[in-house]
Coordinates of N, CA and C in Angstrom, one line a residue:
M14 N 73.4 86.1 45.8 CA 74.5 87.0 46.2 C 74.0 88.4 46.6
A15 N 72.8 88.7 46.3 CA 72.4 90.1 46.7 C 72.3 90.2 48.2
N16 N 72.1 89.1 48.9 CA 72.0 89.2 50.4 C 73.3 88.9 51.1
D17 N 74.3 88.7 50.4 CA 75.6 88.4 51.0 C 76.2 89.7 51.7
I18 N 76.8 89.5 52.8 CA 77.5 90.6 53.5 C 78.9 90.7 53.0
V19 N 79.3 91.8 52.5 CA 80.6 92.0 52.0 C 81.3 93.0 52.9
I20 N 82.4 92.6 53.4 CA 83.2 93.6 54.2 C 84.5 93.8 53.5
S21 N 84.7 95.1 53.2 CA 86.0 95.5 52.6 C 86.7 96.5 53.5
S22 N 87.9 96.7 53.3 CA 88.7 97.7 54.1 C 88.0 99.1 54.0
E23 N 87.5 99.4 52.8 CA 86.9 100.7 52.6 C 85.6 100.8 53.5
N24 N 84.8 99.8 53.6 CA 83.7 99.8 54.5 C 84.0 99.9 55.9
A25 N 85.1 99.2 56.3 CA 85.5 99.2 57.7 C 86.0 100.6 58.1
V26 N 86.7 101.2 57.2 CA 87.3 102.6 57.5 C 86.1 103.6 57.6
S27 N 85.1 103.5 56.7 CA 84.0 104.4 56.8 C 83.2 104.2 58.1
L28 N 83.1 102.9 58.5 CA 82.4 102.6 59.7 C 83.2 103.2 60.9
A29 N 84.5 103.0 60.9 CA 85.3 103.4 62.0 C 85.3 104.9 62.1
E30 N 85.2 105.6 61.0 CA 85.2 107.1 61.0 C 84.0 107.7 61.7
Q31 N 82.9 106.9 61.8 CA 81.7 107.4 62.4 C 81.8 107.5 63.9
F32 N 82.8 106.9 64.5 CA 83.0 106.9 66.0 C 84.2 107.6 66.4
K33 N 84.2 108.1 67.6 CA 85.4 108.7 68.2 C 86.3 107.5 68.6
S34 N 87.6 107.8 68.6 CA 88.6 106.7 68.9 C 88.3 106.2 70.3
E35 N 88.0 107.0 71.2 CA 87.8 106.5 72.6 C 86.5 105.6 72.7
D36 N 85.6 105.8 71.8 CA 84.4 104.9 71.7 C 84.7 103.5 71.2
L37 N 85.7 103.5 70.3 CA 86.1 102.2 69.7 C 86.8 101.3 70.7
I38 N 87.6 101.9 71.6 CA 88.3 101.1 72.5 C 87.7 100.9 73.9
K39 N 86.5 101.5 74.1 CA 85.8 101.4 75.4 C 85.6 100.0 75.9
P40 N 85.3 99.0 75.0 CA 85.1 97.7 75.5 C 86.4 97.1 76.1
L41 N 87.5 97.6 75.7 CA 88.8 97.1 76.2 C 89.3 97.9 77.4
Q42 N 88.6 98.9 77.9 CA 89.1 99.7 79.0 C 88.7 99.1 80.3
K43 N 89.6 99.3 81.3 CA 89.3 98.9 82.7 C 89.7 100.1 83.5
E44 N 88.8 100.4 84.5 CA 89.1 101.5 85.5 C 89.7 100.9 86.7
I45 N 91.0 101.2 87.0 CA 91.7 100.7 88.2 C 91.7 101.7 89.2
F46 N 91.0 101.4 90.3 CA 90.9 102.4 91.5 C 92.3 102.6 92.0
L47 N 92.6 103.9 92.2 CA 93.9 104.3 92.8 C 93.8 105.0 94.2
F48 N 92.8 105.9 94.3 CA 92.8 106.8 95.5 C 91.5 107.5 95.7
D49 N 91.2 107.7 97.0 CA 90.0 108.6 97.3 C 90.6 109.9 97.8
T50 N 90.0 111.0 97.3 CA 90.4 112.3 97.7 C 89.2 113.3 97.5
F51 N 89.5 114.6 97.4 CA 88.4 115.6 97.2 C 89.0 116.6 96.2
V52 N 88.1 117.4 95.7 CA 88.5 118.4 94.7 C 88.9 119.7 95.5
A53 N 90.1 120.1 95.4 CA 90.5 121.3 96.1 C 90.2 122.6 95.3
G54 N 89.8 123.6 96.1 CA 89.5 124.9 95.4 C 88.1 125.1 95.0
T55 N 87.2 124.3 95.4 CA 85.8 124.5 95.0 C 85.2 125.8 95.5
M56 N 85.8 126.4 96.5 CA 85.3 127.6 97.0 C 85.6 128.8 96.1
H57 N 86.4 128.6 95.1 CA 86.8 129.6 94.1 C 86.0 129.6 92.9
I58 N 85.0 128.6 92.7 CA 84.2 128.6 91.5 C 83.2 129.7 91.6
E59 N 83.2 130.5 90.5 CA 82.3 131.6 90.4 C 80.9 131.2 90.1
D60 N 80.7 130.2 89.2 CA 79.4 129.8 88.9 C 79.0 128.5 89.7
E61 N 78.3 128.7 90.8 CA 78.0 127.6 91.7 C 77.1 126.6 91.1
S62 N 76.4 126.9 90.0 CA 75.5 126.0 89.3 C 76.3 124.8 88.8
I63 N 77.6 124.9 88.6 CA 78.4 123.8 88.1 C 78.4 122.7 89.1
I64 N 78.6 123.0 90.4 CA 78.6 122.0 91.5 C 77.2 121.5 91.7
K65 N 76.2 122.3 91.6 CA 74.8 121.9 91.8 C 74.4 120.8 90.7
E66 N 75.0 120.9 89.6 CA 74.7 119.9 88.5 C 75.4 118.6 88.6
L67 N 76.4 118.5 89.5 CA 77.2 117.3 89.7 C 76.3 116.2 90.3
K68 N 76.6 114.9 89.9 CA 75.9 113.8 90.5 C 76.9 112.7 90.9
S69 N 76.6 112.0 91.9 CA 77.4 110.9 92.4 C 77.7 109.9 91.2
G70 N 78.9 109.5 91.0 CA 79.3 108.6 89.9 C 79.7 109.3 88.7
E71 N 79.5 110.6 88.6 CA 79.8 111.4 87.4 C 81.3 111.3 87.1
K72 N 81.7 111.2 85.8 CA 83.1 111.1 85.4 C 83.6 112.5 85.4
L73 N 84.8 112.7 86.0 CA 85.6 113.9 86.0 C 86.8 113.8 85.2
S74 N 87.2 114.8 84.4 CA 88.4 114.8 83.6 C 89.5 115.3 84.5
L75 N 90.7 114.6 84.4 CA 91.9 115.1 85.1 C 92.9 115.5 84.0
R76 N 93.5 116.6 84.1 CA 94.5 117.0 83.2 C 95.6 117.8 83.8
R77 N 96.8 117.6 83.3 CA 98.0 118.3 83.9 C 98.0 119.7 83.6
E78 N 98.5 120.5 84.5 CA 98.6 121.9 84.3 C 100.1 122.3 84.8
P79 N 101.1 121.8 84.0 CA 102.5 121.9 84.5 C 103.0 123.3 84.7
K80 N 102.4 124.3 84.0 CA 102.8 125.7 84.1 C 102.0 126.5 85.1
N81 N 101.3 125.8 86.0 CA 100.6 126.4 87.1 C 101.6 127.1 88.0
R82 N 101.3 128.4 88.2 CA 102.3 129.2 89.0 C 102.4 128.9 90.5
F83 N 101.4 128.2 91.0 CA 101.4 127.8 92.4 C 101.9 126.4 92.7
D84 N 101.8 125.5 91.7 CA 102.2 124.1 91.9 C 102.6 123.5 90.6
E85 N 103.8 123.1 90.5 CA 104.3 122.4 89.2 C 103.7 121.0 89.0
N86 N 103.1 120.5 90.0 CA 102.5 119.1 89.9 C 101.0 119.2 89.8
A87 N 100.4 120.4 89.4 CA 99.0 120.7 89.4 C 98.3 119.7 88.5
V88 N 97.2 119.1 89.0 CA 96.3 118.3 88.2 C 94.9 118.9 88.3
R89 N 94.5 119.5 87.2 CA 93.2 120.1 87.2 C 92.0 119.1 87.1
V90 N 90.9 119.5 87.7 CA 89.7 118.6 87.7 C 88.6 119.4 87.0
D91 N 88.0 118.8 85.9 CA 86.9 119.4 85.2 C 85.7 118.4 85.2
D92 N 84.5 119.0 85.1 CA 83.3 118.2 85.0 C 83.2 117.6 83.5
E93 N 82.2 116.9 83.3 CA 82.0 116.2 82.0 C 81.9 117.3 80.8
K94 N 81.5 118.5 81.1 CA 81.3 119.5 80.1 C 82.6 120.3 80.0
G95 N 83.7 120.0 80.7 CA 84.9 120.7 80.5 C 85.0 121.9 81.4
R96 N 84.1 122.1 82.4 CA 84.2 123.3 83.2 C 85.0 123.0 84.5
K97 N 85.9 123.9 84.8 CA 86.8 123.7 85.9 C 86.1 123.6 87.3
L98 N 86.4 122.6 88.0 CA 85.9 122.4 89.4 C 87.0 122.8 90.4
G99 N 88.2 122.5 90.1 CA 89.3 122.7 91.0 C 90.5 121.9 90.6
Y100 N 91.2 121.4 91.7 CA 92.4 120.6 91.5 C 92.5 119.4 92.4
V101 N 93.3 118.4 92.1 CA 93.7 117.4 93.0 C 94.5 118.1 94.1
P102 N 94.2 117.8 95.4 CA 95.0 118.5 96.4 C 96.5 118.4 96.2
E103 N 97.2 119.5 96.5 CA 98.6 119.5 96.4 C 99.3 118.3 97.1
K104 N 98.8 118.0 98.3 CA 99.4 117.0 99.1 C 99.3 115.6 98.5
D105 N 98.4 115.5 97.5 CA 98.1 114.2 96.9 C 98.5 114.1 95.5
N106 N 98.9 115.2 94.8 CA 99.0 115.2 93.4 C 100.4 114.7 92.8
Y107 N 101.4 114.5 93.5 CA 102.7 114.2 93.0 C 102.7 112.9 92.1
V108 N 102.2 111.8 92.7 CA 102.2 110.5 92.0 C 101.3 110.6 90.7
F109 N 100.1 111.3 90.9 CA 99.2 111.4 89.7 C 99.8 112.2 88.6
A110 N 100.5 113.3 89.0 CA 101.2 114.1 88.0 C 102.2 113.3 87.2
R111 N 103.0 112.5 88.0 CA 104.1 111.7 87.3 C 103.5 110.7 86.4
L112 N 102.4 110.0 86.8 CA 101.7 109.1 86.0 C 101.2 109.7 84.7
M113 N 100.6 110.9 84.8 CA 100.1 111.6 83.6 C 101.2 112.1 82.7
D114 N 102.3 112.5 83.3 CA 103.5 112.9 82.5 C 104.1 111.8 81.8
A115 N 103.9 110.5 82.3 CA 104.4 109.3 81.6 C 103.4 108.8 80.6
G116 N 102.3 109.5 80.4 CA 101.3 109.2 79.3 C 100.1 108.3 79.8
K117 N 100.0 108.1 81.1 CA 98.9 107.4 81.6 C 97.6 108.2 81.7
M118 N 96.5 107.6 81.4 CA 95.2 108.3 81.5 C 94.6 108.1 82.8
L119 N 94.2 109.2 83.5 CA 93.5 109.1 84.8 C 92.2 109.8 84.7
I120 N 91.2 109.4 85.4 CA 89.9 110.0 85.5 C 89.5 110.1 87.0
G121 N 88.5 110.9 87.3 CA 87.9 110.9 88.6 C 86.5 110.6 88.5
R122 N 85.9 110.1 89.6 CA 84.5 109.9 89.7 C 84.0 110.5 91.0
V123 N 82.9 111.3 90.9 CA 82.3 111.9 92.1 C 81.8 110.8 93.0
T124 N 82.2 110.8 94.3 CA 81.8 109.9 95.2 C 80.8 110.5 96.3
D125 N 80.9 111.8 96.5 CA 80.1 112.4 97.5 C 80.1 113.9 97.3
I126 N 79.0 114.6 97.6 CA 78.9 116.1 97.6 C 78.3 116.5 98.9
K127 N 79.0 117.3 99.6 CA 78.5 117.8 100.9 C 78.7 119.3 101.0
A128 N 77.6 120.0 101.4 CA 77.7 121.4 101.7 C 78.4 121.7 103.0
K129 N 79.4 122.5 103.0 CA 80.2 122.9 104.1 C 80.0 124.4 104.3
T130 N 80.6 125.0 105.4 CA 80.5 126.4 105.6 C 81.3 127.1 104.6
G131 N 80.6 127.8 103.7 CA 81.3 128.7 102.7 C 81.7 128.0 101.4
Y132 N 81.6 126.6 101.3 CA 81.9 125.9 100.1 C 81.3 124.6 100.1
T133 N 81.4 123.9 98.9 CA 80.9 122.5 98.8 C 82.0 121.6 98.6
Q134 N 82.1 120.6 99.4 CA 83.2 119.6 99.3 C 82.7 118.5 98.3
V135 N 83.5 118.3 97.2 CA 83.3 117.3 96.2 C 84.3 116.2 96.4
S136 N 83.9 115.1 96.9 CA 84.8 113.9 97.1 C 84.8 113.2 95.8
M137 N 86.0 112.6 95.5 CA 86.1 111.8 94.3 C 87.1 110.7 94.5
A138 N 86.9 109.7 93.6 CA 87.9 108.6 93.5 C 88.7 108.8 92.2
I139 N 89.9 108.5 92.3 CA 90.8 108.6 91.1 C 91.1 107.2 90.5
Y140 N 90.9 107.1 89.2 CA 91.1 105.8 88.5 C 92.2 105.9 87.4
L141 N 92.9 104.8 87.2 CA 93.8 104.7 86.1 C 93.0 104.0 85.0
I142 N 93.0 104.5 83.8 CA 92.4 103.8 82.7 C 93.4 102.9 82.0
D143 N 93.1 101.6 82.1 CA 94.0 100.6 81.5 C 93.3 100.0 80.3
F144 N 94.1 99.7 79.3 CA 93.6 99.1 78.0 C 94.1 97.7 77.9

């Protein structure tokens, strides 16, 4: 009996507490592609090293900013470290804002980075995270 594996709810709880909840459900997640766009406002980033650190395929966080004084449908785009890159363009954000307001989780993924005159264009794909 010394070599028997014993699983109790107490052991399961302590095991589960070692992980973040998003790590526990990752095997059940699907990324459903919704839209290709770009990050608006990258020309206003004060620390340009943020964009220089971006890599194609990098996950971007999308979060609602409903009290934005310029756009009530604002969807902010942050890098993996939580640093602000810009926004989903206003012309594209209405549906994404509504989805997020309804509790849906959206993410972005960098698809391309191009230097333009006076700014860097960061292209991204937007995905719905389905469980």
